[in-house]
CSV table of C-alpha atoms in Angstrom, one decimal:
chain,number,residue,atom,x,y,z
A,1,MET,CA,-20.8,20.1,-6.2
A,2,THR,CA,-18.9,22.4,-3.8
A,3,LEU,CA,-16.8,21.1,-0.9
A,4,ARG,CA,-19.2,22.7,1.6
A,5,LYS,CA,-22.2,20.8,0.2
A,6,ARG,CA,-20.2,17.5,-0.1
A,7,PHE,CA,-19.0,17.8,3.5
A,8,THR,CA,-22.5,18.8,4.8
A,9,LEU,CA,-24.3,15.9,2.9
A,10,PHE,CA,-21.6,13.4,4.0
A,11,THR,CA,-22.0,14.5,7.6
A,12,ILE,CA,-25.8,14.4,7.5
A,13,PHE,CA,-25.9,10.9,5.9
A,14,TRP,CA,-23.3,9.6,8.3
A,15,LEU,CA,-25.2,11.0,11.3
A,16,ILE,CA,-28.5,9.6,10.0
A,17,PHE,CA,-26.8,6.2,9.6
A,18,ILE,CA,-25.4,6.3,13.1
A,19,LEU,CA,-28.7,7.4,14.6
A,20,ILE,CA,-30.6,4.7,12.8
A,21,LEU,CA,-28.2,2.1,14.2
A,22,PHE,CA,-28.3,3.6,17.6
A,23,ASN,CA,-32.1,3.8,17.7
A,24,ILE,CA,-32.4,0.2,16.5
A,25,PHE,CA,-30.0,-0.9,19.2
A,26,VAL,CA,-31.8,1.1,21.9
A,27,TYR,CA,-35.2,-0.2,20.8
A,28,PHE,CA,-34.3,-3.8,20.8
A,29,TYR,CA,-32.3,-3.5,23.9
A,30,VAL,CA,-35.2,-2.0,25.8
A,31,ILE,CA,-37.5,-4.7,24.4
A,32,LYS,CA,-35.0,-7.3,25.6
A,33,ILE,CA,-34.6,-6.0,29.2
A,34,THR,CA,-38.3,-5.2,29.7
A,35,THR,CA,-39.3,-8.6,28.3
A,36,GLU,CA,-36.9,-10.3,30.6
A,37,SER,CA,-38.3,-8.3,33.5
A,38,GLU,CA,-41.8,-9.3,32.6
A,39,GLU,CA,-40.7,-13.0,32.4
A,40,ARG,CA,-39.2,-12.6,35.9
A,41,VAL,CA,-42.5,-11.2,37.2
A,42,ILE,CA,-44.5,-14.1,35.8
A,43,GLY,CA,-41.9,-16.6,37.0
A,44,ASN,CA,-42.1,-15.2,40.6
A,45,LYS,CA,-45.9,-15.3,40.5
A,46,VAL,CA,-45.8,-18.9,39.3
A,47,ASN,CA,-43.4,-19.9,42.0
A,48,LEU,CA,-45.6,-18.2,44.5
A,49,MET,CA,-48.7,-20.1,43.2
A,50,LEU,CA,-46.9,-23.4,43.3
A,51,GLU,CA,-46.2,-23.0,47.0
A,52,ASN,CA,-49.9,-23.0,47.6
A,53,PRO,CA,-50.9,-26.5,48.9
A,54,LEU,CA,-54.2,-26.4,47.0
A,55,ILE,CA,-52.4,-26.0,43.7
A,56,GLN,CA,-49.4,-28.1,44.7
A,57,ASN,CA,-51.3,-31.4,45.2
A,58,GLY,CA,-53.9,-30.5,42.6
A,59,LYS,CA,-56.9,-31.1,44.9
A,60,GLY,CA,-58.0,-27.5,45.2
A,61,MET,CA,-57.7,-26.6,41.6
A,62,TYR,CA,-61.5,-26.5,41.2
A,63,ASP,CA,-62.0,-23.8,43.8
A,64,PRO,CA,-63.3,-20.7,41.9
A,65,ASP,CA,-61.6,-18.4,44.4
A,66,LEU,CA,-58.2,-20.1,44.1
A,67,LEU,CA,-56.7,-17.9,41.4
A,68,SER,CA,-58.4,-14.6,42.2
A,69,GLU,CA,-55.7,-13.5,44.7
A,70,TYR,CA,-53.0,-13.9,42.0
A,71,TYR,CA,-55.0,-12.0,39.4
A,72,ASN,CA,-53.7,-8.9,37.6
A,73,VAL,CA,-55.8,-6.8,35.2
A,74,ASN,CA,-53.5,-7.5,32.2
A,75,GLU,CA,-53.3,-11.2,32.9
A,76,MET,CA,-55.3,-14.4,32.4
A,77,ILE,CA,-54.6,-17.4,34.7
A,78,ARG,CA,-56.2,-20.8,34.0
A,79,ILE,CA,-55.9,-24.5,34.9
A,80,VAL,CA,-56.3,-26.9,32.1
A,81,LEU,CA,-56.8,-30.7,32.3
A,82,PRO,CA,-55.1,-33.1,29.9
A,83,ASP,CA,-58.2,-33.3,27.8
A,84,ASN,CA,-57.9,-29.5,27.1
A,85,LYS,CA,-60.8,-28.8,29.5
A,86,VAL,CA,-60.5,-25.5,31.5
A,87,VAL,CA,-61.4,-26.2,35.1
A,88,ASN,CA,-60.4,-22.8,36.6
A,89,ILE,CA,-59.9,-19.4,35.0
A,90,THR,CA,-59.6,-15.8,36.0
A,91,GLY,CA,-59.2,-12.8,33.8
A,92,SER,CA,-61.1,-10.1,32.0
A,93,ASP,CA,-59.0,-9.2,28.9
A,94,PRO,CA,-61.0,-10.4,25.8
A,95,VAL,CA,-57.8,-11.0,23.8
A,96,LEU,CA,-56.5,-13.3,26.5
A,97,LEU,CA,-59.8,-15.1,27.1
A,98,ASN,CA,-60.0,-16.0,23.4
A,99,LEU,CA,-56.6,-17.7,23.4
A,100,PRO,CA,-56.9,-21.3,22.3
A,101,VAL,CA,-56.4,-24.0,24.9
A,102,VAL,CA,-53.3,-26.1,24.4
A,103,PHE,CA,-52.3,-28.6,27.1
A,104,GLN,CA,-48.6,-29.2,27.5
A,105,ARG,CA,-46.8,-31.7,29.7
A,106,GLN,CA,-43.5,-29.7,29.7
A,107,HIS,CA,-42.5,-26.4,31.2
A,108,ASP,CA,-42.8,-23.8,28.5
A,109,THR,CA,-42.3,-20.1,28.3
A,110,GLY,CA,-42.6,-17.9,25.2
A,111,MET,CA,-44.3,-15.0,23.4
A,112,ILE,CA,-47.1,-14.9,20.9
A,113,SER,CA,-48.9,-12.1,19.0
A,114,LYS,CA,-52.7,-11.8,18.9
A,115,SER,CA,-54.7,-9.0,17.5
A,116,SER,CA,-51.5,-6.8,17.3
A,117,GLU,CA,-50.9,-7.5,21.0
A,118,ARG,CA,-47.8,-9.2,22.4
A,119,ILE,CA,-48.6,-11.9,24.9
A,120,LEU,CA,-46.1,-13.5,27.2
A,121,TYR,CA,-47.1,-16.9,28.5
A,122,MET,CA,-45.8,-19.6,30.9
A,123,ARG,CA,-47.1,-23.1,31.2
A,124,ILE,CA,-46.3,-25.4,34.2
A,125,PRO,CA,-47.5,-29.0,34.6
A,126,LEU,CA,-49.2,-29.9,37.9
A,127,TYR,CA,-48.6,-33.2,39.6
A,128,ASP,CA,-50.5,-35.5,41.9
A,129,GLY,CA,-47.7,-37.8,43.0
A,130,PRO,CA,-45.9,-39.0,39.8
A,131,ASP,CA,-48.8,-38.2,37.6
A,132,ILE,CA,-49.5,-35.0,35.7
A,133,VAL,CA,-53.1,-34.1,36.4
A,134,ALA,CA,-53.3,-30.6,35.0
A,135,MET,CA,-51.4,-27.5,33.6
A,136,LEU,CA,-51.2,-24.1,35.1
A,137,GLU,CA,-51.0,-21.4,32.5
A,138,VAL,CA,-50.3,-17.7,33.0
A,139,ASN,CA,-50.7,-15.3,30.1
A,140,ARG,CA,-49.7,-11.6,30.4
A,141,VAL,CA,-50.5,-9.1,27.7
A,142,LEU,CA,-47.7,-6.5,27.2
A,143,ASN,CA,-49.9,-3.6,26.2
A,144,GLU,CA,-48.5,-1.2,28.8
A,145,LEU,CA,-45.0,-2.1,27.8
A,146,ASP,CA,-45.9,-1.6,24.1
A,147,ASP,CA,-47.3,1.8,25.0
A,148,TYR,CA,-44.0,2.7,26.7
A,149,LEU,CA,-42.1,1.4,23.6
A,150,GLN,CA,-44.2,3.7,21.4
A,151,ILE,CA,-43.4,6.6,23.6
A,152,LEU,CA,-39.7,5.6,23.3
A,153,VAL,CA,-39.9,5.4,19.5
A,154,ALA,CA,-41.5,8.8,19.4
A,155,ALA,CA,-38.9,10.3,21.7
A,156,LEU,CA,-36.1,8.7,19.7
A,157,THR,CA,-37.6,10.1,16.5
A,158,VAL,CA,-38.0,13.6,17.8
A,159,THR,CA,-34.5,13.7,19.3
A,160,SER,CA,-33.0,12.2,16.1
A,161,ALA,CA,-34.8,14.7,13.9
A,162,GLY,CA,-33.6,17.5,16.2
A,163,ALA,CA,-30.1,16.2,16.1
A,164,ILE,CA,-30.2,16.0,12.3
A,165,LEU,CA,-31.6,19.6,12.1
A,166,PHE,CA,-29.0,21.0,14.4
A,167,SER,CA,-26.2,19.1,12.7
A,168,ILE,CA,-27.3,20.6,9.3
A,169,PHE,CA,-27.1,24.1,10.6
A,170,GLY,CA,-23.9,23.3,12.6
A,171,THR,CA,-22.2,21.6,9.8
A,172,TYR,CA,-23.1,24.3,7.3
A,173,TRP,CA,-21.8,26.9,9.7
A,174,PHE,CA,-18.6,25.0,10.4
A,175,THR,CA,-17.9,24.2,6.7
A,176,SER,CA,-18.5,27.9,5.9
A,177,ARG,CA,-15.7,28.8,8.4
A,178,LEU,CA,-13.7,25.9,7.2
A,179,THR,CA,-13.9,26.8,3.5
A,180,ALA,CA,-13.7,30.6,3.9
A,181,PRO,CA,-9.9,30.7,3.6
A,182,MET,CA,-10.1,28.4,0.6
A,183,GLN,CA,-12.7,30.6,-1.0
A,184,GLN,CA,-10.5,33.6,-0.2
A,185,MET,CA,-7.6,31.8,-1.8
A,186,VAL,CA,-9.7,31.1,-5.0
A,187,ASN,CA,-10.8,34.7,-5.1
A,188,THR,CA,-7.2,35.8,-4.7
A,189,MET,CA,-6.1,33.5,-7.5
A,190,ARG,CA,-8.8,34.9,-9.8
A,191,GLU,CA,-7.8,38.4,-8.9
A,192,ILE,CA,-4.2,37.5,-9.7
A,193,ASP,CA,-5.3,36.0,-13.0
A,194,ARG,CA,-7.4,39.1,-13.8
A,195,SER,CA,-4.9,41.8,-12.8
A,196,GLY,CA,-1.6,40.0,-13.3
A,197,LYS,CA,-0.4,41.2,-9.9
A,198,LEU,CA,0.6,38.8,-7.2
A,199,ARG,CA,-1.2,39.1,-3.9
A,200,LYS,CA,-1.1,37.4,-0.5
A,201,ILE,CA,-4.0,36.1,1.6
A,202,GLU,CA,-4.5,38.1,4.8
A,203,SER,CA,-5.2,35.8,7.7
A,204,THR,CA,-8.1,37.5,9.5
A,205,SER,CA,-8.9,35.1,12.3
A,206,SER,CA,-6.6,33.7,15.0
A,207,GLU,CA,-9.2,30.9,15.6
A,208,GLU,CA,-8.6,29.1,12.3
A,209,SER,CA,-7.3,25.6,12.6
A,210,ALA,CA,-3.6,24.9,12.4
A,211,GLU,CA,-4.1,23.1,9.0
A,212,LEU,CA,-5.8,26.2,7.5
A,213,GLN,CA,-3.1,28.5,8.9
A,214,GLN,CA,-0.5,26.2,7.3
A,215,LEU,CA,-2.4,26.3,4.0
A,216,VAL,CA,-2.5,30.1,4.1
A,217,ARG,CA,1.2,30.3,5.0
A,218,ALA,CA,2.1,27.8,2.2
A,219,PHE,CA,0.1,29.8,-0.3
A,220,ASN,CA,1.7,33.1,0.8
A,221,GLN,CA,5.2,31.5,0.7
A,222,MET,CA,4.4,30.3,-2.8
A,223,ILE,CA,3.3,33.8,-3.8
A,224,GLU,CA,6.6,35.2,-2.3
A,225,ARG,CA,8.6,32.7,-4.2
A,226,LEU,CA,6.8,33.5,-7.4
A,227,ASP,CA,7.3,37.2,-6.8
A,228,ARG,CA,11.0,36.7,-6.2
A,229,THR,CA,11.2,34.6,-9.3
A,230,PHE,CA,9.4,37.1,-11.5
A,231,GLU,CA,11.6,39.9,-10.1
A,232,ARG,CA,14.7,37.9,-10.9
A,233,GLN,CA,13.4,37.2,-14.4
A,234,LYS,CA,12.7,40.9,-15.0
A,235,GLN,CA,16.1,41.8,-13.6
A,236,PHE,CA,17.7,39.1,-15.7
A,237,VAL,CA,16.0,40.3,-18.8
A,238,ALA,CA,17.0,43.9,-18.1
A,239,ASP,CA,20.6,43.0,-17.3
A,240,ALA,CA,20.8,40.7,-20.4
A,241,SER,CA,19.4,43.5,-22.6
A,242,HIS,CA,22.0,45.9,-21.2
A,243,GLU,CA,24.8,43.4,-21.7
A,244,LEU,CA,23.7,42.5,-25.2
A,245,LYS,CA,23.3,46.2,-26.1
A,246,THR,CA,27.1,47.0,-25.8
A,247,PRO,CA,28.5,44.4,-28.2
A,248,LEU,CA,25.7,44.9,-30.7
A,249,THR,CA,26.3,48.6,-30.7
A,250,VAL,CA,30.1,48.1,-31.2
A,251,ILE,CA,29.4,45.6,-34.1
A,252,SER,CA,26.9,47.9,-35.7
A,253,SER,CA,29.3,50.9,-35.4
A,254,TYR,CA,32.2,49.1,-36.9
A,255,ALA,CA,30.0,47.6,-39.6
A,256,GLY,CA,29.0,51.2,-40.5
A,257,MET,CA,32.7,52.2,-40.6
A,258,LEU,CA,33.4,49.3,-43.0
A,259,LYS,CA,30.6,50.5,-45.3
A,260,ARG,CA,31.9,54.0,-45.4
A,261,TRP,CA,35.7,53.8,-45.3
A,262,GLY,CA,36.7,50.1,-45.0
A,263,ARG,CA,36.8,49.4,-48.7
A,264,ASP,CA,39.7,51.9,-49.2
A,265,ASP,CA,41.4,52.1,-45.9
A,266,GLU,CA,43.1,48.8,-44.9
A,267,ASN,CA,43.8,50.0,-41.3
A,268,VAL,CA,40.1,50.8,-40.7
A,269,ARG,CA,39.1,47.5,-42.2
A,270,ASN,CA,41.5,45.5,-40.0
A,271,GLU,CA,40.4,47.4,-36.9
A,272,ALA,CA,36.7,46.9,-37.6
A,273,ILE,CA,37.2,43.1,-38.3
A,274,ASP,CA,39.2,42.7,-35.0
A,275,ALA,CA,36.5,44.6,-33.1
A,276,ILE,CA,33.6,42.7,-34.6
A,277,ASP,CA,35.4,39.4,-34.0
A,278,ARG,CA,36.1,40.3,-30.4
A,279,GLU,CA,32.5,41.4,-29.7
A,280,THR,CA,31.1,38.4,-31.5
A,281,SER,CA,33.1,36.1,-29.1
A,282,ARG,CA,31.8,38.1,-26.2
A,283,LEU,CA,28.2,37.6,-27.5
A,284,GLN,CA,28.8,33.8,-27.9
A,285,ASN,CA,30.2,33.5,-24.4
A,286,LEU,CA,27.3,35.6,-23.0
A,287,THR,CA,24.7,33.5,-24.8
A,288,LYS,CA,26.3,30.3,-23.7
A,289,SER,CA,26.3,31.4,-20.1
A,290,MET,CA,22.7,32.6,-20.2
A,291,LEU,CA,21.6,29.2,-21.6
A,292,THR,CA,23.5,27.5,-18.9
A,293,LEU,CA,21.8,29.6,-16.2
A,294,ALA,CA,18.4,28.8,-17.9
A,295,GLU,CA,19.1,25.1,-17.8
A,296,ALA,CA,20.2,25.3,-14.2
A,297,GLU,CA,16.7,26.4,-13.2
A,298,ARG,CA,15.4,22.9,-14.0
A,299,GLU,CA,15.0,20.5,-11.1
A,300,ASP,CA,16.5,17.6,-13.1
A,301,TRP,CA,19.6,19.4,-14.1
A,302,LEU,CA,21.9,17.2,-12.1
A,303,ARG,CA,23.0,13.7,-13.0
A,304,GLN,CA,24.3,12.5,-9.7
A,305,GLU,CA,26.7,9.6,-9.1
A,306,LEU,CA,29.5,8.6,-6.6
A,307,PHE,CA,32.9,9.9,-7.8
A,308,ASP,CA,36.4,10.7,-6.6
A,309,VAL,CA,36.8,14.4,-5.9
A,310,VAL,CA,40.6,14.2,-5.8
A,311,GLN,CA,40.8,12.5,-9.2
A,312,VAL,CA,38.6,15.2,-10.7
A,313,VAL,CA,40.6,18.1,-9.3
A,314,ASN,CA,44.0,16.5,-10.4
A,315,GLU,CA,42.7,16.0,-13.9
A,316,LEU,CA,41.3,19.5,-14.1
A,317,SER,CA,44.4,21.2,-12.6
A,318,GLY,CA,46.6,19.3,-15.0
A,319,MET,CA,44.6,20.4,-18.0
A,320,LEU,CA,44.4,24.1,-16.9
A,321,GLN,CA,48.2,24.2,-16.1
A,322,THR,CA,48.9,23.0,-19.7
A,323,THR,CA,46.4,25.5,-21.2
A,324,PHE,CA,47.4,28.6,-19.2
A,325,GLN,CA,51.0,27.7,-18.3
A,326,ARG,CA,50.2,28.5,-14.6
A,327,PRO,CA,51.1,26.3,-11.7
A,328,ILE,CA,48.2,24.8,-9.7
A,329,ARG,CA,49.1,23.0,-6.5
A,330,VAL,CA,46.6,20.3,-5.3
A,331,LYS,CA,46.8,19.2,-1.6
A,332,ALA,CA,44.5,16.3,-0.6
A,333,ALA,CA,44.0,14.9,2.9
A,334,ALA,CA,43.7,11.4,1.4
A,335,LYS,CA,44.4,9.7,-2.0
A,336,THR,CA,40.7,9.2,-2.5
A,337,ILE,CA,37.8,11.3,-1.2
A,338,ARG,CA,34.5,10.3,-2.7
A,339,MET,CA,31.2,12.3,-2.7
A,340,TYR,CA,27.8,11.9,-4.3
A,341,GLY,CA,26.9,14.5,-6.9
A,342,ASP,CA,27.0,15.5,-10.5
A,343,LYS,CA,30.6,15.0,-11.6
A,344,GLU,CA,30.4,17.2,-14.7
A,345,LYS,CA,28.7,20.1,-12.8
A,346,ILE,CA,31.3,19.9,-10.0
A,347,LYS,CA,34.0,20.0,-12.7
A,348,GLN,CA,32.3,23.0,-14.3
A,349,LEU,CA,32.2,24.7,-10.9
A,350,LEU,CA,35.9,24.2,-10.3
A,351,VAL,CA,36.7,25.5,-13.8
A,352,ILE,CA,34.9,28.7,-13.1
A,353,LEU,CA,36.7,29.2,-9.8
A,354,LEU,CA,40.1,28.3,-11.1
A,355,ASP,CA,39.6,30.4,-14.2
A,356,ASN,CA,38.9,33.4,-12.1
A,357,ALA,CA,41.9,32.7,-9.9
A,358,ILE,CA,44.1,32.5,-13.0
A,359,LYS,CA,42.7,35.7,-14.4
A,360,TYR,CA,43.2,37.8,-11.3
A,361,SER,CA,46.5,36.5,-9.9
A,362,LYS,CA,50.0,35.8,-11.2
A,363,ASP,CA,51.2,33.5,-8.4
A,364,PRO,CA,50.6,29.8,-8.1
A,365,ILE,CA,47.1,28.7,-7.2
A,366,GLU,CA,46.4,26.3,-4.4
A,367,VAL,CA,43.5,23.8,-4.2
A,368,ASN,CA,43.0,22.0,-0.8
A,369,ILE,CA,40.7,19.0,-0.4
A,370,SER,CA,39.7,17.5,2.9
A,371,LEU,CA,37.0,15.4,4.5
A,372,MET,CA,35.7,15.9,8.0
A,373,LYS,CA,32.6,14.4,9.6
A,374,ASN,CA,31.2,13.4,6.2
A,375,ILE,CA,31.7,17.0,4.8
A,376,VAL,CA,33.9,17.3,1.7
A,377,LYS,CA,35.7,20.7,1.8
A,378,ILE,CA,37.4,22.2,-1.3
A,379,GLU,CA,39.3,25.5,-1.0
A,380,VAL,CA,40.6,27.4,-4.0
A,381,LYS,CA,43.3,30.0,-3.0
A,382,ASP,CA,45.0,32.7,-5.0
A,383,LYS,CA,47.3,35.5,-4.1
A,384,GLY,CA,45.9,38.1,-6.5
A,385,ILE,CA,44.3,41.5,-6.2
A,386,GLY,CA,41.6,40.4,-3.8
A,387,ILE,CA,38.1,41.7,-3.5
A,388,PRO,CA,36.9,44.7,-1.4
A,389,GLU,CA,34.8,43.6,1.6
A,390,ASN,CA,31.7,45.5,0.5
A,391,GLU,CA,31.7,43.8,-2.9
A,392,ILE,CA,31.8,40.2,-1.5
A,393,PRO,CA,28.0,39.9,-0.8
A,394,HIS,CA,27.2,40.9,-4.5
A,395,MET,CA,29.8,38.5,-6.1
A,396,PHE,CA,27.2,35.9,-7.1
A,397,GLU,CA,24.6,38.2,-8.5
A,398,ARG,CA,24.1,37.9,-12.3
A,399,PHE,CA,26.1,40.3,-14.5
A,400,TYR,CA,27.8,41.8,-11.4
A,401,ARG,CA,31.4,42.8,-11.8
A,402,VAL,CA,33.8,44.1,-9.2
A,403,ASP,CA,35.3,47.5,-10.0
A,404,GLY,CA,38.9,47.9,-10.9
A,405,ALA,CA,40.8,45.1,-12.6
A,406,ARG,CA,37.8,42.8,-12.7
A,407,SER,CA,36.2,44.4,-15.8
A,408,ARG,CA,35.2,43.5,-19.2
A,409,ALA,CA,38.9,43.6,-20.2
A,410,THR,CA,39.2,40.1,-18.6
A,411,GLY,CA,36.7,38.7,-21.0
A,412,GLY,CA,34.1,37.8,-18.5
A,413,VAL,CA,30.4,38.3,-18.8
A,414,GLY,CA,29.5,38.4,-15.1
A,415,LEU,CA,27.6,35.1,-15.1
A,416,GLY,CA,30.3,32.6,-14.1
A,417,LEU,CA,29.9,33.0,-10.3
A,418,SER,CA,26.1,32.9,-10.6
A,419,ILE,CA,26.4,29.6,-12.3
A,420,ALA,CA,28.8,28.4,-9.7
A,421,LYS,CA,26.4,29.4,-6.9
A,422,ARG,CA,23.6,27.6,-8.6
A,423,ILE,CA,25.7,24.4,-8.8
A,424,VAL,CA,26.5,24.6,-5.1
A,425,ASP,CA,22.8,25.2,-4.2
A,426,MET,CA,21.6,22.3,-6.3
A,427,HIS,CA,24.1,20.1,-4.4
A,428,GLU,CA,22.8,21.5,-1.1
A,429,GLY,CA,26.3,22.8,-0.4
A,430,LYS,CA,27.8,25.9,1.0
A,431,ILE,CA,30.1,28.5,-0.6
A,432,ASP,CA,32.1,31.1,1.4
A,433,VAL,CA,34.5,33.8,0.2
A,434,PHE,CA,37.4,35.2,2.2
A,435,SER,CA,39.4,38.0,0.6
A,436,LEU,CA,41.5,41.0,1.3
A,437,PRO,CA,42.5,43.6,-1.3
A,438,ASP,CA,46.1,42.9,-2.7
A,439,LEU,CA,46.5,39.8,-0.5
A,440,GLY,CA,44.4,37.3,-2.4
A,441,THR,CA,41.1,35.4,-2.2
A,442,THR,CA,40.0,32.0,-0.8
A,443,ILE,CA,36.8,30.4,-2.0
A,444,SER,CA,35.6,27.6,0.3
A,445,LEU,CA,33.2,24.9,-0.9
A,446,GLN,CA,31.5,22.4,1.5
A,447,PHE,CA,29.4,19.4,0.4
A,448,LYS,CA,27.7,16.6,2.3
A,449,GLN,CA,29.5,13.4,1.3
A,450,ARG,CA,26.2,11.2,1.4
A,451,LYS,CA,25.9,7.6,0.3
């Protein structure tokens, strides 16, 4: 069942339920107030009759004209003796005249039904001194009131039916407008599935609700993100194919040389073996970096914990100094600066930055660590060849290499800084590059300390 039908049926059933409760309440409330009004009318008439001296002392209760002045066409008034003998009566309604005679010594008010008619009665004892000598009984048939109630029921039925009918058309129209963007979204998804091309939803009405506009915007943002992702994937595949093509071509060429001349010429054989070994190493590094980038796209790539940044930097700088025989000076604002993050990924990030600094400079490298307003700041400074200003915005693109000395001769594959940028982004951090040609480069990292 469609959302439109569900919403329409739910609205109709709920409206019917509310109308039924409302009509029942109105019906019984009208009955209550009208019945109370009729009771007050009878009570006032009885009080007026009891003020009559002929009725009050019971001596004139046999007078046939006594009750006529109090008579109403829908009433029956009678005086009954204790032996259930009617001594005075006035009335013309056959239903009321056929009511059984029941003498009561107490004041009594109530309602009975006779021949589908509701009859309101009031019975009052009459006294002669301390003795009860008779009972005054007033009966009033509520046929006019019941006629009004039938009219009320008919009016409530007609208005309820009209309300339900209008609500059906109104709800259907409203749900049509409500679900139109959803249906448009479904059609767009089907078109995307059929054609394989991403498309956005065009918002055609400014009267749409804020929620629907948010839904359309969220869908379009998702399409934009998917489009960017697909473009990055296509670019990555194209760049990777280009990068893999060169070493494979070199390996294939030297393998052909070995087949033709390598068996007899030792120089050719050694040259081919060295070249194949070198390009194989480049292929391994390239494949490893590509796998790392692929893993970095996963949301659960990080294993976060609380660790000491200063300790990590000191251990790493000591290891790299020993490996490359290059001085790395670490300056920390405090002996211990802790942050919440993936310790191994932060270490990998620093290895990438320090490795680049070692490759492109011959002077000592500086690493400064500070903490200010819960922001951990790490700066890696070198005094190397620097980076042209127009190249800085492209440094973190995959397979991008700065011209000049930053070439394949350094052994890089153009993915290190892309991995570094991904690590920073996953930690919700910030990376800035400050560089001048021939004066050096400073890469600044900023992370929220958290926890």
